Amino acid sequence: MTTTLITGGTGKTGRRVAERLSAMGRAVRLGSRSGDVRFDWEDDSSWGPALAGCTSAYVTFAPDLAFPGASDTVAAFAETAVAAGVTRLVLLSGRGEAGAQRSEQRLMDSGADWTVVRCAFFAQNFSETYWVESIRAGVVELPGNTAEPIVDLEDVADVAAAAFTDDRHVGEVYECTGPRLVTFDEAMRAISTATGREVAFREVSPEEFAAGLVAGGLPDDQARDLADLFVDILDGHNATLADGVQRALGRDPHDFTDYVHRTATTGVWPG
Ligand SMILES: NC(=O)c1ccc[n+]([C@@H]2O[C@H](COP(=O)([O-])OP(=O)(O)OC[C@H]3O[C@@H](n4cnc5c(N)ncnc54)[C@H](OP(=O)(O)O)[C@@H]3O)[C@@H](O)[C@H]2O)c1
């Protein structure tokens, strides 16, 4: 049986892709620092053992493809994977950041069959990581209030899982967005309405944003990198819709309000 290494297998998309492949009867191996098998992007000696016996891999780089050096690491991983017998790589990528584009190209050059899943801002950032605590506290702060075609990770995972199971996705770049643009103001109003509890949005300067991250425990350099990344992401260049979900799956992506209603019923946000 073929086995797929899912890097970031405990993360937001990795977990969902693994669930889908397992449900189809395919063998998966969750690779991360705390996964089934130890896999650490910062320790290349962990890559070979994690890849042993795998014929495909889902590549989600941490902390972020846009960070300095990410493309070199992704290229080295792809080379190790191909040498280990991997013939298919599916990359989770961002939309247009220079580092993400460099990583895409290096992975495409690896010699493996590839699919790139480029993603807009994840809806689940509000419920599974970054801003869940801010929403509980009643105010979300970001260095920009551009309109974003926020994408539901249930759609992204469907696209990524399909890329492992259907050869027609080889060599495709799927740019995945939600079906409409949503400002962060609107997003917080939707969450407020669904939970019956006011969550405000506040646009802050990049310096205030970085200071908030440092106050939350992030080291200075990572806070600065993350602030730079968000200034880049939220400069308006992503305020367009794309049709990756439709092209890959032949159906429309879910609306942000579907995600909000589904998530509100889980109790992750206080009502
Ligand atoms: N968030 C967005 O809106 C967005 C949009 C477009 C693209 N992306 C891309 O999506 C990717 C994933 O980002 P995410 O924020 O959604 O993360 P995530 O997948 O929710 O979580 C990070 C995952 O990576 C693992 N991980 C963390 N550090 C690691 C390390 N040093 N070595 C190996 N595994 C490590 C974590 O597990 P352990 O803690 O067990 O190691 C976890 O499984 C990034 O490359 C980002 O560029 C994100």
PDB file of C-alpha atoms and ligand atoms in Angstrom:
ATOM      1  CA  MET A   1       0.000   0.000   0.000  1.00  0.00           C
ATOM      2  CA  THR A   2       1.253   3.516  -0.720  1.00  0.00           C
ATOM      3  CA  THR A   3       1.841   5.759   2.280  1.00  0.00           C
ATOM      4  CA  THR A   4       1.555   9.543   2.298  1.00  0.00           C
ATOM      5  CA  LEU A   5       3.667  11.592   4.688  1.00  0.00           C
ATOM      6  CA  ILE A   6       1.557  14.509   5.914  1.00  0.00           C
ATOM      7  CA  THR A   7       3.904  17.221   7.177  1.00  0.00           C
ATOM      8  CA  GLY A   8       2.083  19.513   9.582  1.00  0.00           C
ATOM      9  CA  GLY A   9      -0.101  16.458  10.156  1.00  0.00           C
ATOM     10  CA  THR A  10      -1.326  17.844  13.460  1.00  0.00           C
ATOM     11  CA  GLY A  11      -2.070  21.263  11.955  1.00  0.00           C
ATOM     12  CA  LYS A  12      -5.135  22.887  10.465  1.00  0.00           C
ATOM     13  CA  THR A  13      -4.900  21.530   6.935  1.00  0.00           C
ATOM     14  CA  GLY A  14      -2.699  18.468   7.553  1.00  0.00           C
ATOM     15  CA  ARG A  15      -5.175  16.951   9.979  1.00  0.00           C
ATOM     16  CA  ARG A  16      -8.037  17.402   7.519  1.00  0.00           C
ATOM     17  CA  VAL A  17      -6.117  16.010   4.554  1.00  0.00           C
ATOM     18  CA  ALA A  18      -5.089  12.980   6.633  1.00  0.00           C
ATOM     19  CA  GLU A  19      -8.715  12.350   7.654  1.00  0.00           C
ATOM     20  CA  ARG A  20      -9.837  12.410   4.035  1.00  0.00           C
ATOM     21  CA  LEU A  21      -7.100  10.078   2.773  1.00  0.00           C
ATOM     22  CA  SER A  22      -7.666   7.661   5.680  1.00  0.00           C
ATOM     23  CA  ALA A  23     -11.392   7.627   4.934  1.00  0.00           C
ATOM     24  CA  MET A  24     -10.493   6.560   1.372  1.00  0.00           C
ATOM     25  CA  GLY A  25      -8.493   3.653   2.807  1.00  0.00           C
ATOM     26  CA  ARG A  26      -5.078   5.164   2.107  1.00  0.00           C
ATOM     27  CA  ALA A  27      -2.196   4.918   4.567  1.00  0.00           C
ATOM     28  CA  VAL A  28      -1.021   8.214   6.073  1.00  0.00           C
ATOM     29  CA  ARG A  29       1.802   9.125   8.393  1.00  0.00           C
ATOM     30  CA  LEU A  30       1.449  12.326  10.410  1.00  0.00           C
ATOM     31  CA  GLY A  31       4.812  14.057  10.519  1.00  0.00           C
ATOM     32  CA  SER A  32       5.477  16.929  12.908  1.00  0.00           C
ATOM     33  CA  ARG A  33       7.377  17.550  16.125  1.00  0.00           C
ATOM     34  CA  SER A  34       4.489  15.889  18.015  1.00  0.00           C
ATOM     35  CA  GLY A  35       3.029  13.663  15.274  1.00  0.00           C
ATOM     36  CA  ASP A  36       3.070   9.862  14.667  1.00  0.00           C
ATOM     37  CA  VAL A  37       6.618  10.218  13.480  1.00  0.00           C
ATOM     38  CA  ARG A  38       9.026  12.965  14.492  1.00  0.00           C
ATOM     39  CA  PHE A  39       9.474  15.434  11.651  1.00  0.00           C
ATOM     40  CA  ASP A  40      11.130  18.795  12.246  1.00  0.00           C
ATOM     41  CA  TRP A  41      11.724  21.335   9.498  1.00  0.00           C
ATOM     42  CA  GLU A  42      14.689  22.605  11.527  1.00  0.00           C
ATOM     43  CA  ASP A  43      16.331  19.152  11.736  1.00  0.00           C
ATOM     44  CA  ASP A  44      16.923  17.550   8.340  1.00  0.00           C
ATOM     45  CA  SER A  45      18.083  14.308   9.997  1.00  0.00           C
ATOM     46  CA  SER A  46      14.409  13.733  10.926  1.00  0.00           C
ATOM     47  CA  TRP A  47      13.244  13.871   7.288  1.00  0.00           C
ATOM     48  CA  GLY A  48      14.653  10.549   5.962  1.00  0.00           C
ATOM     49  CA  PRO A  49      13.145   8.346   8.695  1.00  0.00           C
ATOM     50  CA  ALA A  50       9.798  10.151   8.354  1.00  0.00           C
ATOM     51  CA  LEU A  51       9.821   9.587   4.581  1.00  0.00           C
ATOM     52  CA  ALA A  52      10.905   5.911   4.669  1.00  0.00           C
ATOM     53  CA  GLY A  53       8.433   3.828   2.665  1.00  0.00           C
ATOM     54  CA  CYS A  54       6.343   6.849   1.565  1.00  0.00           C
ATOM     55  CA  THR A  55       5.504   7.442  -2.084  1.00  0.00           C
ATOM     56  CA  SER A  56       3.863  10.845  -1.676  1.00  0.00           C
ATOM     57  CA  ALA A  57       3.972  13.791   0.717  1.00  0.00           C
ATOM     58  CA  TYR A  58       1.804  16.761   1.666  1.00  0.00           C
ATOM     59  CA  VAL A  59       4.087  19.724   2.256  1.00  0.00           C
ATOM     60  CA  THR A  60       2.981  22.379   4.741  1.00  0.00           C
ATOM     61  CA  PHE A  61       5.961  24.387   5.848  1.00  0.00           C
ATOM     62  CA  ALA A  62       6.127  25.879   9.353  1.00  0.00           C
ATOM     63  CA  PRO A  63       6.183  28.591  10.465  1.00  0.00           C
ATOM     64  CA  ASP A  64       5.475  30.132   7.050  1.00  0.00           C
ATOM     65  CA  LEU A  65       6.665  29.824   3.449  1.00  0.00           C
ATOM     66  CA  ALA A  66       7.183  33.573   3.310  1.00  0.00           C
ATOM     67  CA  PHE A  67       9.818  33.502   6.063  1.00  0.00           C
ATOM     68  CA  PRO A  68      13.505  33.894   5.081  1.00  0.00           C
ATOM     69  CA  GLY A  69      15.154  30.617   4.035  1.00  0.00           C
ATOM     70  CA  ALA A  70      11.901  28.675   3.636  1.00  0.00           C
ATOM     71  CA  SER A  71      12.397  27.968  -0.067  1.00  0.00           C
ATOM     72  CA  ASP A  72      15.866  26.467   0.537  1.00  0.00           C
ATOM     73  CA  THR A  73      14.405  24.171   3.183  1.00  0.00           C
ATOM     74  CA  VAL A  74      11.482  23.169   0.966  1.00  0.00           C
ATOM     75  CA  ALA A  75      13.890  22.451  -1.919  1.00  0.00           C
ATOM     76  CA  ALA A  76      16.143  20.324   0.308  1.00  0.00           C
ATOM     77  CA  PHE A  77      13.117  18.430   1.615  1.00  0.00           C
ATOM     78  CA  ALA A  78      11.795  17.786  -1.901  1.00  0.00           C
ATOM     79  CA  GLU A  79      15.205  16.480  -2.975  1.00  0.00           C
ATOM     80  CA  THR A  80      15.336  14.141   0.062  1.00  0.00           C
ATOM     81  CA  ALA A  81      11.790  12.980  -0.641  1.00  0.00           C
ATOM     82  CA  VAL A  82      12.485  12.149  -4.295  1.00  0.00           C
ATOM     83  CA  ALA A  83      15.674  10.300  -3.324  1.00  0.00           C
ATOM     84  CA  ALA A  84      13.592   8.304  -0.811  1.00  0.00           C
ATOM     85  CA  GLY A  85      11.148   7.194  -3.519  1.00  0.00           C
ATOM     86  CA  VAL A  86       8.445   9.862  -3.290  1.00  0.00           C
ATOM     87  CA  THR A  87       6.859  10.498  -6.683  1.00  0.00           C
ATOM     88  CA  ARG A  88       4.125  12.991  -5.770  1.00  0.00           C
ATOM     89  CA  LEU A  89       4.307  16.215  -3.760  1.00  0.00           C
ATOM     90  CA  VAL A  90       1.378  18.483  -2.913  1.00  0.00           C
ATOM     91  CA  LEU A  91       2.386  21.919  -1.597  1.00  0.00           C
ATOM     92  CA  LEU A  92       0.209  24.179   0.540  1.00  0.00           C
ATOM     93  CA  SER A  93       1.178  27.702  -0.474  1.00  0.00           C
ATOM     94  CA  GLY A  94       0.254  31.349  -0.034  1.00  0.00           C
ATOM     95  CA  ARG A  95      -1.030  33.710  -2.681  1.00  0.00           C
ATOM     96  CA  GLY A  96       1.782  35.642  -4.282  1.00  0.00           C
ATOM     97  CA  GLU A  97       4.218  36.257  -1.411  1.00  0.00           C
ATOM     98  CA  ALA A  98       7.749  36.182  -2.888  1.00  0.00           C
ATOM     99  CA  GLY A  99       8.914  33.420  -0.505  1.00  0.00           C
ATOM    100  CA  ALA A 100       5.895  31.278  -1.341  1.00  0.00           C
ATOM    101  CA  GLN A 101       6.551  31.657  -5.070  1.00  0.00           C
ATOM    102  CA  ARG A 102      10.208  30.696  -4.648  1.00  0.00           C
ATOM    103  CA  SER A 103       9.187  27.589  -2.691  1.00  0.00           C
ATOM    104  CA  GLU A 104       6.638  26.617  -5.350  1.00  0.00           C
ATOM    105  CA  GLN A 105       9.257  26.821  -8.095  1.00  0.00           C
ATOM    106  CA  ARG A 106      11.828  24.797  -6.143  1.00  0.00           C
ATOM    107  CA  LEU A 107       9.234  22.077  -5.482  1.00  0.00           C
ATOM    108  CA  MET A 108       8.158  22.046  -9.144  1.00  0.00           C
ATOM    109  CA  ASP A 109      11.819  21.539 -10.109  1.00  0.00           C
ATOM    110  CA  SER A 110      12.201  18.503  -7.812  1.00  0.00           C
ATOM    111  CA  GLY A 111      11.361  15.870 -10.425  1.00  0.00           C
ATOM    112  CA  ALA A 112       8.282  14.614  -8.547  1.00  0.00           C
ATOM    113  CA  ASP A 113       4.744  15.013  -9.862  1.00  0.00           C
ATOM    114  CA  TRP A 114       3.438  18.119  -8.120  1.00  0.00           C
ATOM    115  CA  THR A 115       0.285  20.057  -7.339  1.00  0.00           C
ATOM    116  CA  VAL A 116       0.317  23.510  -5.710  1.00  0.00           C
ATOM    117  CA  VAL A 117      -2.625  24.554  -3.544  1.00  0.00           C
ATOM    118  CA  ARG A 118      -2.374  28.344  -3.143  1.00  0.00           C
ATOM    119  CA  CYS A 119      -4.591  29.640  -0.392  1.00  0.00           C
ATOM    120  CA  ALA A 120      -6.221  32.869   0.668  1.00  0.00           C
ATOM    121  CA  PHE A 121      -6.476  33.737   4.373  1.00  0.00           C
ATOM    122  CA  PHE A 122      -7.838  30.708   6.261  1.00  0.00           C
ATOM    123  CA  ALA A 123     -11.257  31.039   7.973  1.00  0.00           C
ATOM    124  CA  GLN A 124      -9.997  28.639  10.648  1.00  0.00           C
ATOM    125  CA  ASN A 125      -7.376  31.207  11.723  1.00  0.00           C
ATOM    126  CA  PHE A 126     -10.289  32.601  13.774  1.00  0.00           C
ATOM    127  CA  SER A 127     -11.161  29.339  15.519  1.00  0.00           C
ATOM    128  CA  GLU A 128      -8.150  27.018  15.584  1.00  0.00           C
ATOM    129  CA  THR A 129      -5.088  29.192  16.043  1.00  0.00           C
ATOM    130  CA  TYR A 130      -4.054  32.800  15.842  1.00  0.00           C
ATOM    131  CA  TRP A 131      -7.175  34.768  16.741  1.00  0.00           C
ATOM    132  CA  VAL A 132      -9.277  32.349  18.751  1.00  0.00           C
ATOM    133  CA  GLU A 133      -8.088  33.887  22.031  1.00  0.00           C
ATOM    134  CA  SER A 134      -8.624  37.432  20.719  1.00  0.00           C
ATOM    135  CA  ILE A 135     -12.174  36.530  19.737  1.00  0.00           C
ATOM    136  CA  ARG A 136     -12.773  35.145  23.209  1.00  0.00           C
ATOM    137  CA  ALA A 137     -11.406  38.414  24.603  1.00  0.00           C
ATOM    138  CA  GLY A 138     -13.732  40.445  22.337  1.00  0.00           C
ATOM    139  CA  VAL A 139     -11.328  42.276  20.017  1.00  0.00           C
ATOM    140  CA  VAL A 140      -9.233  41.240  17.026  1.00  0.00           C
ATOM    141  CA  GLU A 141      -6.383  43.495  15.914  1.00  0.00           C
ATOM    142  CA  LEU A 142      -4.636  43.351  12.533  1.00  0.00           C
ATOM    143  CA  PRO A 143      -2.368  45.720  10.584  1.00  0.00           C
ATOM    144  CA  GLY A 144      -4.886  46.147   7.743  1.00  0.00           C
ATOM    145  CA  ASN A 145      -8.573  45.857   6.953  1.00  0.00           C
ATOM    146  CA  THR A 146      -8.471  44.892   3.323  1.00  0.00           C
ATOM    147  CA  ALA A 147     -11.140  42.681   1.794  1.00  0.00           C
ATOM    148  CA  GLU A 148      -9.989  39.050   1.727  1.00  0.00           C
ATOM    149  CA  PRO A 149     -11.604  36.102  -0.054  1.00  0.00           C
ATOM    150  CA  ILE A 150     -11.353  34.088   3.196  1.00  0.00           C
ATOM    151  CA  VAL A 151     -11.207  30.361   2.388  1.00  0.00           C
ATOM    152  CA  ASP A 152     -12.710  27.482   4.384  1.00  0.00           C
ATOM    153  CA  LEU A 153     -10.142  24.749   5.102  1.00  0.00           C
ATOM    154  CA  GLU A 154     -12.761  22.067   4.471  1.00  0.00           C
ATOM    155  CA  ASP A 155     -12.531  23.180   0.816  1.00  0.00           C
ATOM    156  CA  VAL A 156      -8.735  23.373   0.842  1.00  0.00           C
ATOM    157  CA  ALA A 157      -8.470  19.874   2.318  1.00  0.00           C
ATOM    158  CA  ASP A 158     -10.840  18.509  -0.319  1.00  0.00           C
ATOM    159  CA  VAL A 159      -8.600  19.978  -3.039  1.00  0.00           C
ATOM    160  CA  ALA A 160      -5.357  18.711  -1.458  1.00  0.00           C
ATOM    161  CA  ALA A 161      -6.766  15.207  -0.879  1.00  0.00           C
ATOM    162  CA  ALA A 162      -7.982  15.051  -4.487  1.00  0.00           C
ATOM    163  CA  ALA A 163      -4.463  15.932  -5.656  1.00  0.00           C
ATOM    164  CA  PHE A 164      -3.213  12.639  -4.184  1.00  0.00           C
ATOM    165  CA  THR A 165      -5.934  10.485  -5.638  1.00  0.00           C
ATOM    166  CA  ASP A 166      -6.574  11.771  -9.157  1.00  0.00           C
ATOM    167  CA  ASP A 167      -3.794  12.143 -11.763  1.00  0.00           C
ATOM    168  CA  ARG A 168      -5.574  14.977 -13.546  1.00  0.00           C
ATOM    169  CA  HIS A 169      -4.398  17.311 -10.747  1.00  0.00           C
ATOM    170  CA  VAL A 170      -0.709  16.727 -11.501  1.00  0.00           C
ATOM    171  CA  GLY A 171       0.995  19.913 -12.686  1.00  0.00           C
ATOM    172  CA  GLU A 172      -1.900  22.145 -11.595  1.00  0.00           C
ATOM    173  CA  VAL A 173      -1.712  25.311  -9.496  1.00  0.00           C
ATOM    174  CA  TYR A 174      -5.032  25.684  -7.715  1.00  0.00           C
ATOM    175  CA  GLU A 175      -5.596  29.136  -6.286  1.00  0.00           C
ATOM    176  CA  CYS A 176      -8.215  28.558  -3.613  1.00  0.00           C
ATOM    177  CA  THR A 177     -10.406  31.352  -2.247  1.00  0.00           C
ATOM    178  CA  GLY A 178     -13.830  31.662  -0.746  1.00  0.00           C
ATOM    179  CA  PRO A 179     -16.695  32.776  -3.006  1.00  0.00           C
ATOM    180  CA  ARG A 180     -16.651  36.465  -1.969  1.00  0.00           C
ATOM    181  CA  LEU A 181     -14.486  39.168  -0.439  1.00  0.00           C
ATOM    182  CA  VAL A 182     -14.909  39.733   3.294  1.00  0.00           C
ATOM    183  CA  THR A 183     -13.340  42.581   5.290  1.00  0.00           C
ATOM    184  CA  PHE A 184     -12.156  41.798   8.805  1.00  0.00           C
ATOM    185  CA  ASP A 185     -14.819  44.189  10.096  1.00  0.00           C
ATOM    186  CA  GLU A 186     -17.468  42.114   8.332  1.00  0.00           C
ATOM    187  CA  ALA A 187     -15.919  38.884   9.557  1.00  0.00           C
ATOM    188  CA  MET A 188     -16.147  40.028  13.179  1.00  0.00           C
ATOM    189  CA  ARG A 189     -19.724  41.238  12.671  1.00  0.00           C
ATOM    190  CA  ALA A 190     -20.649  37.771  11.320  1.00  0.00           C
ATOM    191  CA  ILE A 191     -19.062  36.088  14.346  1.00  0.00           C
ATOM    192  CA  SER A 192     -20.768  38.589  16.700  1.00  0.00           C
ATOM    193  CA  THR A 193     -24.166  37.880  15.125  1.00  0.00           C
ATOM    194  CA  ALA A 194     -23.708  34.091  15.241  1.00  0.00           C
ATOM    195  CA  THR A 195     -22.538  34.051  18.864  1.00  0.00           C
ATOM    196  CA  GLY A 196     -24.712  36.894  20.173  1.00  0.00           C
ATOM    197  CA  ARG A 197     -21.587  38.432  21.695  1.00  0.00           C
ATOM    198  CA  GLU A 198     -19.812  41.533  20.426  1.00  0.00           C
ATOM    199  CA  VAL A 199     -16.381  40.960  18.854  1.00  0.00           C
ATOM    200  CA  ALA A 200     -14.761  44.171  17.616  1.00  0.00           C
ATOM    201  CA  PHE A 201     -12.159  44.616  14.900  1.00  0.00           C
ATOM    202  CA  ARG A 202      -9.399  47.187  15.318  1.00  0.00           C
ATOM    203  CA  GLU A 203      -6.878  48.098  12.641  1.00  0.00           C
ATOM    204  CA  VAL A 204      -3.460  48.703  14.216  1.00  0.00           C
ATOM    205  CA  SER A 205      -0.077  49.836  12.949  1.00  0.00           C
ATOM    206  CA  PRO A 206       2.513  47.139  12.132  1.00  0.00           C
ATOM    207  CA  GLU A 207       4.485  48.285  15.205  1.00  0.00           C
ATOM    208  CA  GLU A 208       1.454  47.874  17.503  1.00  0.00           C
ATOM    209  CA  PHE A 209       0.736  44.488  15.938  1.00  0.00           C
ATOM    210  CA  ALA A 210       4.328  43.282  16.550  1.00  0.00           C
ATOM    211  CA  ALA A 211       4.277  44.646  20.109  1.00  0.00           C
ATOM    212  CA  GLY A 212       1.064  42.699  20.777  1.00  0.00           C
ATOM    213  CA  LEU A 213       2.720  39.507  19.542  1.00  0.00           C
ATOM    214  CA  VAL A 214       5.744  40.089  21.778  1.00  0.00           C
ATOM    215  CA  ALA A 215       3.407  40.735  24.733  1.00  0.00           C
ATOM    216  CA  GLY A 216       1.772  37.398  23.870  1.00  0.00           C
ATOM    217  CA  GLY A 217       5.137  35.645  24.252  1.00  0.00           C
ATOM    218  CA  LEU A 218       6.597  35.613  20.725  1.00  0.00           C
ATOM    219  CA  PRO A 219      10.330  36.390  20.393  1.00  0.00           C
ATOM    220  CA  ASP A 220      11.109  39.830  18.885  1.00  0.00           C
ATOM    221  CA  ASP A 221      12.468  38.538  15.551  1.00  0.00           C
ATOM    222  CA  GLN A 222       9.495  36.216  14.925  1.00  0.00           C
ATOM    223  CA  ALA A 223       7.058  38.989  15.856  1.00  0.00           C
ATOM    224  CA  ARG A 224       8.742  41.310  13.351  1.00  0.00           C
ATOM    225  CA  ASP A 225       8.708  38.628  10.614  1.00  0.00           C
ATOM    226  CA  LEU A 226       5.036  37.940  11.277  1.00  0.00           C
ATOM    227  CA  ALA A 227       4.155  41.647  11.277  1.00  0.00           C
ATOM    228  CA  ASP A 228       5.997  42.070   7.928  1.00  0.00           C
ATOM    229  CA  LEU A 229       4.137  39.047   6.552  1.00  0.00           C
ATOM    230  CA  PHE A 230       0.741  40.449   7.534  1.00  0.00           C
ATOM    231  CA  VAL A 231       1.532  43.868   6.109  1.00  0.00           C
ATOM    232  CA  ASP A 232       2.421  42.037   2.870  1.00  0.00           C
ATOM    233  CA  ILE A 233      -0.673  39.794   2.899  1.00  0.00           C
ATOM    234  CA  LEU A 234      -3.039  42.617   3.818  1.00  0.00           C
ATOM    235  CA  ASP A 235      -1.838  45.170   1.255  1.00  0.00           C
ATOM    236  CA  GLY A 236      -4.826  44.477  -0.991  1.00  0.00           C
ATOM    237  CA  HIS A 237      -3.070  42.306  -3.605  1.00  0.00           C
ATOM    238  CA  ASN A 238      -5.208  39.336  -2.540  1.00  0.00           C
ATOM    239  CA  ALA A 239      -8.519  41.190  -2.789  1.00  0.00           C
ATOM    240  CA  THR A 240      -9.588  39.115  -5.786  1.00  0.00           C
ATOM    241  CA  LEU A 241     -11.466  35.868  -6.186  1.00  0.00           C
ATOM    242  CA  ALA A 242      -9.917  32.788  -7.788  1.00  0.00           C
ATOM    243  CA  ASP A 243     -11.415  29.554  -9.057  1.00  0.00           C
ATOM    244  CA  GLY A 244      -9.117  26.822  -7.702  1.00  0.00           C
ATOM    245  CA  VAL A 245     -11.847  25.077  -5.705  1.00  0.00           C
ATOM    246  CA  GLN A 246     -14.210  25.108  -8.684  1.00  0.00           C
ATOM    247  CA  ARG A 247     -11.532  23.854 -11.102  1.00  0.00           C
ATOM    248  CA  ALA A 248     -10.301  21.076  -8.822  1.00  0.00           C
ATOM    249  CA  LEU A 249     -13.618  19.880  -7.422  1.00  0.00           C
ATOM    250  CA  GLY A 250     -16.276  21.016  -9.889  1.00  0.00           C
ATOM    251  CA  ARG A 251     -18.231  22.767  -7.143  1.00  0.00           C
ATOM    252  CA  ASP A 252     -18.329  26.173  -5.471  1.00  0.00           C
ATOM    253  CA  PRO A 253     -16.407  26.910  -2.271  1.00  0.00           C
ATOM    254  CA  HIS A 254     -18.285  27.399   0.997  1.00  0.00           C
ATOM    255  CA  ASP A 255     -19.234  30.908   2.049  1.00  0.00           C
ATOM    256  CA  PHE A 256     -17.627  32.453   5.151  1.00  0.00           C
ATOM    257  CA  THR A 257     -21.012  32.465   6.888  1.00  0.00           C
ATOM    258  CA  ASP A 258     -21.258  28.643   6.479  1.00  0.00           C
ATOM    259  CA  TYR A 259     -17.984  28.384   8.386  1.00  0.00           C
ATOM    260  CA  VAL A 260     -19.154  30.857  11.040  1.00  0.00           C
ATOM    261  CA  HIS A 261     -22.450  29.042  11.698  1.00  0.00           C
ATOM    262  CA  ARG A 262     -20.795  25.603  11.739  1.00  0.00           C
ATOM    263  CA  THR A 263     -18.066  26.834  14.094  1.00  0.00           C
ATOM    264  CA  ALA A 264     -20.398  28.726  16.433  1.00  0.00           C
ATOM    265  CA  THR A 265     -22.206  25.452  17.221  1.00  0.00           C
ATOM    266  CA  THR A 266     -18.945  23.868  18.458  1.00  0.00           C
ATOM    267  CA  GLY A 267     -18.716  26.277  21.392  1.00  0.00           C
ATOM    268  CA  VAL A 268     -15.146  27.327  20.548  1.00  0.00           C
ATOM    269  CA  TRP A 269     -16.308  30.966  20.728  1.00  0.00           C
ATOM    270  CA  PRO A 270     -18.190  32.006  23.881  1.00  0.00           C
ATOM    271  CA  GLY A 271     -21.820  32.881  23.214  1.00  0.00           C
TER     272      GLY A 271
HETATM  273  N1  LIG B   1      -2.839  30.721   7.935  1.00  0.00           N
HETATM  274  C1  LIG B   1      -3.176  31.169   6.716  1.00  0.00           C
HETATM  275  O1  LIG B   1      -4.130  31.942   6.553  1.00  0.00           O
HETATM  276  C2  LIG B   1      -2.386  30.686   5.521  1.00  0.00           C
HETATM  277  C3  LIG B   1      -2.796  31.058   4.240  1.00  0.00           C
HETATM  278  C4  LIG B   1      -2.082  30.570   3.134  1.00  0.00           C
HETATM  279  C5  LIG B   1      -1.005  29.716   3.334  1.00  0.00           C
HETATM  280  N2  LIG B   1      -0.622  29.386   4.602  1.00  0.00           N
HETATM  281  C6  LIG B   1       0.514  28.456   4.787  1.00  0.00           C
HETATM  282  O2  LIG B   1       0.086  27.345   5.532  1.00  0.00           O
HETATM  283  C7  LIG B   1       1.196  26.755   6.195  1.00  0.00           C
HETATM  284  C8  LIG B   1       0.713  26.257   7.544  1.00  0.00           C
HETATM  285  O3  LIG B   1       0.418  27.331   8.373  1.00  0.00           O
HETATM  286  P1  LIG B   1      -0.629  27.293   9.526  1.00  0.00           P
HETATM  287  O4  LIG B   1      -0.440  28.551  10.256  1.00  0.00           O
HETATM  288  O5  LIG B   1      -1.979  26.968   9.030  1.00  0.00           O
HETATM  289  O6  LIG B   1      -0.117  26.109  10.477  1.00  0.00           O
HETATM  290  P2  LIG B   1      -0.840  24.781  10.941  1.00  0.00           P
HETATM  291  O7  LIG B   1      -0.785  23.786   9.838  1.00  0.00           O
HETATM  292  O8  LIG B   1      -2.141  24.997  11.607  1.00  0.00           O
HETATM  293  O9  LIG B   1       0.115  24.318  12.143  1.00  0.00           O
HETATM  294  C9  LIG B   1       1.471  24.119  12.017  1.00  0.00           C
HETATM  295  C10 LIG B   1       1.781  22.606  11.824  1.00  0.00           C
HETATM  296  O10 LIG B   1       3.148  22.490  11.580  1.00  0.00           O
HETATM  297  C11 LIG B   1       3.766  21.750  12.622  1.00  0.00           C
HETATM  298  N3  LIG B   1       5.038  22.389  12.924  1.00  0.00           N
HETATM  299  C12 LIG B   1       5.269  23.569  13.554  1.00  0.00           C
HETATM  300  N4  LIG B   1       6.579  23.800  13.617  1.00  0.00           N
HETATM  301  C13 LIG B   1       7.192  22.746  13.004  1.00  0.00           C
HETATM  302  C14 LIG B   1       8.538  22.396  12.750  1.00  0.00           C
HETATM  303  N5  LIG B   1       9.567  23.173  13.144  1.00  0.00           N
HETATM  304  N6  LIG B   1       8.786  21.265  12.078  1.00  0.00           N
HETATM  305  C15 LIG B   1       7.790  20.439  11.680  1.00  0.00           C
HETATM  306  N7  LIG B   1       6.489  20.712  11.897  1.00  0.00           N
HETATM  307  C16 LIG B   1       6.207  21.859  12.558  1.00  0.00           C
HETATM  308  C17 LIG B   1       2.813  21.740  13.788  1.00  0.00           C
HETATM  309  O11 LIG B   1       2.904  20.552  14.563  1.00  0.00           O
HETATM  310  P3  LIG B   1       3.938  20.364  15.764  1.00  0.00           P
HETATM  311  O12 LIG B   1       3.726  21.500  16.701  1.00  0.00           O
HETATM  312  O13 LIG B   1       3.564  19.019  16.312  1.00  0.00           O
HETATM  313  O14 LIG B   1       5.310  20.354  15.174  1.00  0.00           O
HETATM  314  C18 LIG B   1       1.480  21.754  13.041  1.00  0.00           C
HETATM  315  O15 LIG B   1       1.149  20.448  12.635  1.00  0.00           O
HETATM  316  C19 LIG B   1       2.318  27.795   6.198  1.00  0.00           C
HETATM  317  O16 LIG B   1       3.361  27.401   5.329  1.00  0.00           O
HETATM  318  C20 LIG B   1       1.663  29.046   5.604  1.00  0.00           C
HETATM  319  O17 LIG B   1       2.538  29.743   4.751  1.00  0.00           O
HETATM  320  C21 LIG B   1      -1.303  29.829   5.684  1.00  0.00           C
END
